[in-house]
Coordinates of C-alpha atoms in Angstrom, one line a residue:
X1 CA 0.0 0.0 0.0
X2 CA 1.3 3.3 -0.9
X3 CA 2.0 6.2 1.6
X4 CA 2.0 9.7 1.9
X5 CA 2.4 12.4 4.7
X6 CA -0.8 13.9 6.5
X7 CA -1.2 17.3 6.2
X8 CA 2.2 19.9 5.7
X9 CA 3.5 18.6 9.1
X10 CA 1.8 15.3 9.6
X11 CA 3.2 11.5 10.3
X12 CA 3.6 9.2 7.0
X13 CA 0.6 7.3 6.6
X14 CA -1.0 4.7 4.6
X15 CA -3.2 5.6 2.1
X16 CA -6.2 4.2 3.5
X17 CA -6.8 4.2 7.4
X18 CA -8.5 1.5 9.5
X19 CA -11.8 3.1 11.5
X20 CA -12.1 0.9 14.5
X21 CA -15.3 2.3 16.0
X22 CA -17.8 -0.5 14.5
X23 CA -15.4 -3.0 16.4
X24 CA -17.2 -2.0 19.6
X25 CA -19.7 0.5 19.3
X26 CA -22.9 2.1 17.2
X27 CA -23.0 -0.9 15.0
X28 CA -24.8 -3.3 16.8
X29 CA -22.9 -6.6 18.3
X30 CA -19.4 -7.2 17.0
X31 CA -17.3 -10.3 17.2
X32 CA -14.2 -9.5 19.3
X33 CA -11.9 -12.6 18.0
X34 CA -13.1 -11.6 14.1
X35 CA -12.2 -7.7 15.2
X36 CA -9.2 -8.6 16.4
X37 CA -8.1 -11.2 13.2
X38 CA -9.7 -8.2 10.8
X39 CA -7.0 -5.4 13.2
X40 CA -4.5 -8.3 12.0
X41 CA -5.3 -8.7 8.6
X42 CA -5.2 -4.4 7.8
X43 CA -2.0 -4.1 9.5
X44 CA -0.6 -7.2 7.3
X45 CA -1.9 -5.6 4.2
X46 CA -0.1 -2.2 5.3
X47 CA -2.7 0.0 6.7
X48 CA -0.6 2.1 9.2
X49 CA -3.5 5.0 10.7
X50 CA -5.6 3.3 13.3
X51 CA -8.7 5.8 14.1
X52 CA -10.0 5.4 17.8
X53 CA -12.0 7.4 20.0
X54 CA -11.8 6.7 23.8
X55 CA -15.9 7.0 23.8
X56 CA -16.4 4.0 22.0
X57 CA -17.9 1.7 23.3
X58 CA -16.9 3.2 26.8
X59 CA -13.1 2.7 26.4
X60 CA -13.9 -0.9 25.0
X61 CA -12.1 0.5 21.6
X62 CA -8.9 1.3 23.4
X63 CA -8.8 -1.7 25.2
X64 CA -9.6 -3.9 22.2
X65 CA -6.4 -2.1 20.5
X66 CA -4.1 -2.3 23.1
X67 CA -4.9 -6.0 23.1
X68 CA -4.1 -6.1 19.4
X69 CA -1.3 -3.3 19.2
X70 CA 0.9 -6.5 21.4
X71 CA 1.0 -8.8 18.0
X72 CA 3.1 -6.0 16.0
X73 CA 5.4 -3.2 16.6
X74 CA 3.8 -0.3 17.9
X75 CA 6.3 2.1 15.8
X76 CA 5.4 1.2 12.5
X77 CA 1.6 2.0 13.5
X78 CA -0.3 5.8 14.0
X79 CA -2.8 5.8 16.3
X80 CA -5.6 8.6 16.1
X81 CA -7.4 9.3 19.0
X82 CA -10.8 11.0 19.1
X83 CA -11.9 12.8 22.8
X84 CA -14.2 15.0 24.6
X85 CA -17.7 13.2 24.0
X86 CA -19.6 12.3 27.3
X87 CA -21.2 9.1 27.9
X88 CA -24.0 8.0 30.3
X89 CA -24.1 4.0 31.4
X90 CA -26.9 3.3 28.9
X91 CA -24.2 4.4 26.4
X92 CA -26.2 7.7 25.7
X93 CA -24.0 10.9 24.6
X94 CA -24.5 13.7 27.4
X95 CA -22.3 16.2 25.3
X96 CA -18.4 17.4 25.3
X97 CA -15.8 18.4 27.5
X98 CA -12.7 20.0 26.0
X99 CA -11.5 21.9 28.5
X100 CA -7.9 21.8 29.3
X101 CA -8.0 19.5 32.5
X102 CA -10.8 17.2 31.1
X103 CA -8.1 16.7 27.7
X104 CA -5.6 16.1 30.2
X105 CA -7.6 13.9 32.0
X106 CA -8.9 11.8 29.1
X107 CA -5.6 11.3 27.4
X108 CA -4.4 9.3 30.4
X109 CA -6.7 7.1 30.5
X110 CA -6.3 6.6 26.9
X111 CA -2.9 5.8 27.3
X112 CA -3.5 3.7 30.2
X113 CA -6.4 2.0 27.9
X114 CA -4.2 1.4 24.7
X115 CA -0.7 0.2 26.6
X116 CA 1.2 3.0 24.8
X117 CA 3.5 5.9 26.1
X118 CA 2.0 8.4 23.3
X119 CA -0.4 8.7 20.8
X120 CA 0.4 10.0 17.7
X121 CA -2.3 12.4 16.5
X122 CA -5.0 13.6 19.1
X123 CA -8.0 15.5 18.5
X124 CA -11.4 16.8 20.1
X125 CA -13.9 15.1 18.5
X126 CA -16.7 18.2 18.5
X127 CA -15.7 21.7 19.5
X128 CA -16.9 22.4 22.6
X129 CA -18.9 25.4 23.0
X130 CA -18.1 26.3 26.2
X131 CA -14.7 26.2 25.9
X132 CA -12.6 28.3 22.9
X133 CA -11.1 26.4 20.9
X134 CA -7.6 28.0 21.8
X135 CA -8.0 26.7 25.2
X136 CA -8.3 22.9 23.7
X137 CA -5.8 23.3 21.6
X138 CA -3.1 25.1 23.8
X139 CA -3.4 21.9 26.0
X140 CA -3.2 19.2 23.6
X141 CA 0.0 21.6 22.6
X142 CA 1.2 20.7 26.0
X143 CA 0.9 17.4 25.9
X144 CA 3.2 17.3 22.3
X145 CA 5.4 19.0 24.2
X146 CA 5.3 17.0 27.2
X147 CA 6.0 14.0 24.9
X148 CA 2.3 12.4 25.2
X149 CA 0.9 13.7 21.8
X150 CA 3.2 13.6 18.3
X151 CA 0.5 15.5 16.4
X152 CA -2.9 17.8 16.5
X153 CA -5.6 17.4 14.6
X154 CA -9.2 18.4 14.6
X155 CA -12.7 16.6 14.0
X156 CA -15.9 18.0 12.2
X157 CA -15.4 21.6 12.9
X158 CA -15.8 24.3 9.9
X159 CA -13.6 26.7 8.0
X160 CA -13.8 29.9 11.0
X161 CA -12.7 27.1 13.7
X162 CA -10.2 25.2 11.8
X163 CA -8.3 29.1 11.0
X164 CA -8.7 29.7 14.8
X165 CA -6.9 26.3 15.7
X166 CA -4.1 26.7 13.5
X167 CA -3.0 29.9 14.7
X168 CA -2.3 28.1 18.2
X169 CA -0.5 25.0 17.0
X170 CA 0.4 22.7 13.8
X171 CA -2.9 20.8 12.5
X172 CA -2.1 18.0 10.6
X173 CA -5.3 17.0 9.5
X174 CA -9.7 17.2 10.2
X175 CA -11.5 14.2 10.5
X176 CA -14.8 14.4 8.7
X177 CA -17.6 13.2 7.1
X178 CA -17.2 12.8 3.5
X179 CA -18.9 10.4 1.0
X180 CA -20.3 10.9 -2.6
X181 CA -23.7 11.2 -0.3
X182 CA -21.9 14.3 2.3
X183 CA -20.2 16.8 0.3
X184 CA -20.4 19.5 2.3
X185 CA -16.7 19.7 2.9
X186 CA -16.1 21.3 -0.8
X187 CA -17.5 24.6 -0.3
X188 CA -15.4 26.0 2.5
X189 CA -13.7 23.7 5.0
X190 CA -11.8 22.1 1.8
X191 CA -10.3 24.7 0.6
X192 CA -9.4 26.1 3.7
X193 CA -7.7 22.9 4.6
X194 CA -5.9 23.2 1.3
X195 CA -4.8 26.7 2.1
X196 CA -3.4 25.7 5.5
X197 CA -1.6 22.5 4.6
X198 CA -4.0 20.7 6.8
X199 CA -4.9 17.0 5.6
X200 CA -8.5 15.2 5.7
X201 CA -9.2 11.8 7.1
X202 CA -12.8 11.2 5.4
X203 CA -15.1 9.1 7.6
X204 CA -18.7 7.4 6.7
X205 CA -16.7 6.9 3.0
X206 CA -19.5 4.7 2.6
X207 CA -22.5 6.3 4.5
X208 CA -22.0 3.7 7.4
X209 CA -23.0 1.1 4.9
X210 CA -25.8 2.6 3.1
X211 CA -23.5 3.2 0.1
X212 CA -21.6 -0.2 0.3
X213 CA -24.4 -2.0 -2.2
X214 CA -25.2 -4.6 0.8
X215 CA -27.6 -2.8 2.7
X216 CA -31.4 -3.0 1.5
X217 CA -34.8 -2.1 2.8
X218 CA -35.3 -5.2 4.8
X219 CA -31.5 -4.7 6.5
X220 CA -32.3 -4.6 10.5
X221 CA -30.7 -2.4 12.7
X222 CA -31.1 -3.1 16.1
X223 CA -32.1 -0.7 19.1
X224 CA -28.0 0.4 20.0
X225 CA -27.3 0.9 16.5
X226 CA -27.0 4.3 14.9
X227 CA -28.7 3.5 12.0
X228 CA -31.9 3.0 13.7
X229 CA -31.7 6.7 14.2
X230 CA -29.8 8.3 11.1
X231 CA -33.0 10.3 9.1
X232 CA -31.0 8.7 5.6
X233 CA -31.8 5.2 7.0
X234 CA -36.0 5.6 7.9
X235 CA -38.8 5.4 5.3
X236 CA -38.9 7.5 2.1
X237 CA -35.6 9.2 2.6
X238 CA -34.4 5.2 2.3
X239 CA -35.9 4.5 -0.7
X240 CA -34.6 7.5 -2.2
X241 CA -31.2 7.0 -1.3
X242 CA -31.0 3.5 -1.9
X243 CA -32.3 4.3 -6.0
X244 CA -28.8 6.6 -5.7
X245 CA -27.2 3.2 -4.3
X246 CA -28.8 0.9 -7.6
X247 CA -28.0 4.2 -10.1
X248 CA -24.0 3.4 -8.6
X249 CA -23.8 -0.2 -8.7
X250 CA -24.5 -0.3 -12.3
X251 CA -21.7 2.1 -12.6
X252 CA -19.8 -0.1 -10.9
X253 CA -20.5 -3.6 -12.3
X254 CA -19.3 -1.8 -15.9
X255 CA -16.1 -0.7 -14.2
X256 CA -16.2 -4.7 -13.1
X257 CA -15.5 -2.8 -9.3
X258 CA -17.9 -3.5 -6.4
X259 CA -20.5 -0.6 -5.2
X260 CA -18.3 0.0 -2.0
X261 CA -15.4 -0.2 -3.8
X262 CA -16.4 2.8 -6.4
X263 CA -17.5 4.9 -3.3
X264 CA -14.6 4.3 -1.7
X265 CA -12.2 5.1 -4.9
X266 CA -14.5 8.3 -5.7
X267 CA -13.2 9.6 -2.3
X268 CA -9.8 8.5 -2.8
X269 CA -9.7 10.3 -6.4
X270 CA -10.8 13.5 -4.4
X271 CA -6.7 14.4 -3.8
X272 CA -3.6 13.0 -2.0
X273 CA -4.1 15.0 0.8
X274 CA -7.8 12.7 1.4
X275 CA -7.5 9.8 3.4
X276 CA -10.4 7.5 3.6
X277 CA -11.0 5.6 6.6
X278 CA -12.3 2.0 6.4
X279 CA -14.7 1.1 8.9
X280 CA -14.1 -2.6 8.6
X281 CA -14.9 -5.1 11.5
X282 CA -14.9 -8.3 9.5
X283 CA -12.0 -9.6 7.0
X284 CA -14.3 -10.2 4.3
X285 CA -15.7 -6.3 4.5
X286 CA -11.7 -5.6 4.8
X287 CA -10.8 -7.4 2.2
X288 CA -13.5 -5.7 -0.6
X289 CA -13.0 -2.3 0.9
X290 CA -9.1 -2.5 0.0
X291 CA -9.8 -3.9 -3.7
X292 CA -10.7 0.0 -3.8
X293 CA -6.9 0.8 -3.9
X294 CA -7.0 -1.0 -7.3
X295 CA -10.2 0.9 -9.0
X296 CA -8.5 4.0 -11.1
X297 CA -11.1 6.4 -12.3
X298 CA -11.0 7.9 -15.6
X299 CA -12.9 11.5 -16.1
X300 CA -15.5 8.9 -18.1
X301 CA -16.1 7.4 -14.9
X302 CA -16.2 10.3 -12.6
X303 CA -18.6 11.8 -14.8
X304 CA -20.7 8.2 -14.7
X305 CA -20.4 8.5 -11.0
X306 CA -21.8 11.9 -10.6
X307 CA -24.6 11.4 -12.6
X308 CA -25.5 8.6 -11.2
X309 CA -25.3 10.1 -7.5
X310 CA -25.5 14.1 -8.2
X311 CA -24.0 16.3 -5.5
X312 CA -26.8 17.0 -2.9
X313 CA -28.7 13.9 -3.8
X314 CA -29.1 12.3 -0.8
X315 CA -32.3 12.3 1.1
X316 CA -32.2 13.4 5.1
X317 CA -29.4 14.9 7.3
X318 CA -26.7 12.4 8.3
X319 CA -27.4 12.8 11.5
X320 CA -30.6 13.0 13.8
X321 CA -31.2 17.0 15.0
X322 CA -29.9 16.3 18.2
X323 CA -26.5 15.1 16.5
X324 CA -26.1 18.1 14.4
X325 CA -26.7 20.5 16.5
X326 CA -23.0 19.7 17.6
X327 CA -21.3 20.1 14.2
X328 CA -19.7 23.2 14.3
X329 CA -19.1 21.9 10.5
X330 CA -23.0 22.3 9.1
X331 CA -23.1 26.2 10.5

């Protein structure tokens, strides 16, 4: 697998990254022995950026990594670590705490969690708004300097926040939502990113499955996962999103690619300085996902591929109200 740096001042990474959260959280049950063989399996086909947040699942995630990180060599690996979001025992989200103490706080349990003596990129996971987001970052500046944190780097914030951050300390990259179904990134925050020398890591590449070409009306999803929420997975906005899904697949099958794996490439064509992140808990998920790395898209196909799913398309927010009132990215 090729590599490339992350951002203007970023690590060396691979260029897709492995997203760990479905391993133990929002996705409904998981099988820890087949998440652990699948954590295997991406580091032996040279994925290098491991995306955590110490949220999910409770700190589950971490400890489920740390278990794994002891089968290879924990320098050759760059763990991203997402903080700051509140939990309640149910598993509920009670909001975000990025003041400096609380990011203190939070990255050593993290450590603690993931049996490491630093992590390589840290990053709040929403901005906080009681708490300016120079204060954040000036601590997690602390802890690079205090040798617990390599690299900053910021999660689903817009362009006004992402300016504000980088005057404080070096950002090497935003984690964010961005699919051929969540675009919103190209209007603003992309080209301020661009500007800055800050890199992406692109999340939901495949709308948490609703993209991949295996989901369909009569897909379940149970009580804890998020789907049974998401206003793109419930009633008409389904079925109109799901004719985007059939209009794609038949792009696909005459590239002789899978669905997934021409959502997945259509991200990766976005730039160099895009890194999608695969949210694969099984090896057989992992294993189509990567075929991706060998889809090249020609301005014929990107031109199939956006009029088959047209910018703005999709039906319903990606998240429920509740959800989005926390993305400082949709204002």
């Amino acid at each position: 697998m090729k590599t490339h740096q992350l951002g203007k001042t970023g690590p060396v990474v691979s260029t897709f990254g492995l997203g760990c959260m479905g391993m133990s959280d929002m996705y409904g049950p998981s099988d820890r022995a087949e998440s652990l063989a699948t954590f295997d399996a991406a580091v032996e086909q040279g994925m290098t950026l491991i995306d955590t947040g110490d949220f999910y699942g409770m700190g589950h995630n971490e400890m489920l990594i740390g278990e794994a990180l002891k089968r290879h060599r924990r320098e050759d690996l760059v763990l991203s670590v997402k903080t700051g979001a509140l939990r309640d025992p149910a598993g509920g989200f009670l909001g975000y705490d990025s003041r400096p103490a609380a990011l203190k706080n939070f990255i050593a349990y993290s450590l603690k969690r993931l049996g490491v003596d630093y992590i390589d990129i840290y990053r709040p996971s929403r901005l906080d708004p009681d708490v300016p987001i120079e204060d954040s970052i000036g601590a997690i500046a602390e802890m690079v300097q205090a040798g617990y944190v390599r690299h900053i780097g910021l999660s689903e914030v817009g362009a006004a926040t992402i300016r504000r951050a980088a005057k404080v300390a070096p950002i090497v990259d935003l984690q964010i939502e961005y699919s051929l179904i969540s675009r919103g990134i190209e209007a603003e925050i992309l080209p301020t990113c661009r500007e800055l020398g800050i890199g992406i890591t692109a999340y939901g590449v495949l709308s948490r499955g609703l993209i991949s070409g295996h989901w369909t009306k009569d897909s379940a999803a149970g009580s804890r996962d998020f789907r049974a929420m998401s206003p793109r997975f419930q009633g008409e906005n389904l079925d109109a999103n799901l004719a985007l899904v059939e209009a794609l697949r038949a792009v696909a099958e005459a590239k002789g690619a899978t669905t997934a794996q021409t959502a997945i490439a259509w991200v990766a064509s976005r730039g160099p300085d895009i890194v999608p992140l695969i949210g694969a808990r099984r090896r057989d998920r992992l294993t189509e996902a990567l075929g991706a790395l060998k889809v090249s898209l020609t301005p014929a196909d990107l031109a199939a591929i956006e009029a088959a799913v047209p910018k703005d398309a999709a039906a319903g927010e990606r998240y429920a109200p509740a959800m989005m009132a926390h993305l400082d990215s949709e204002r």
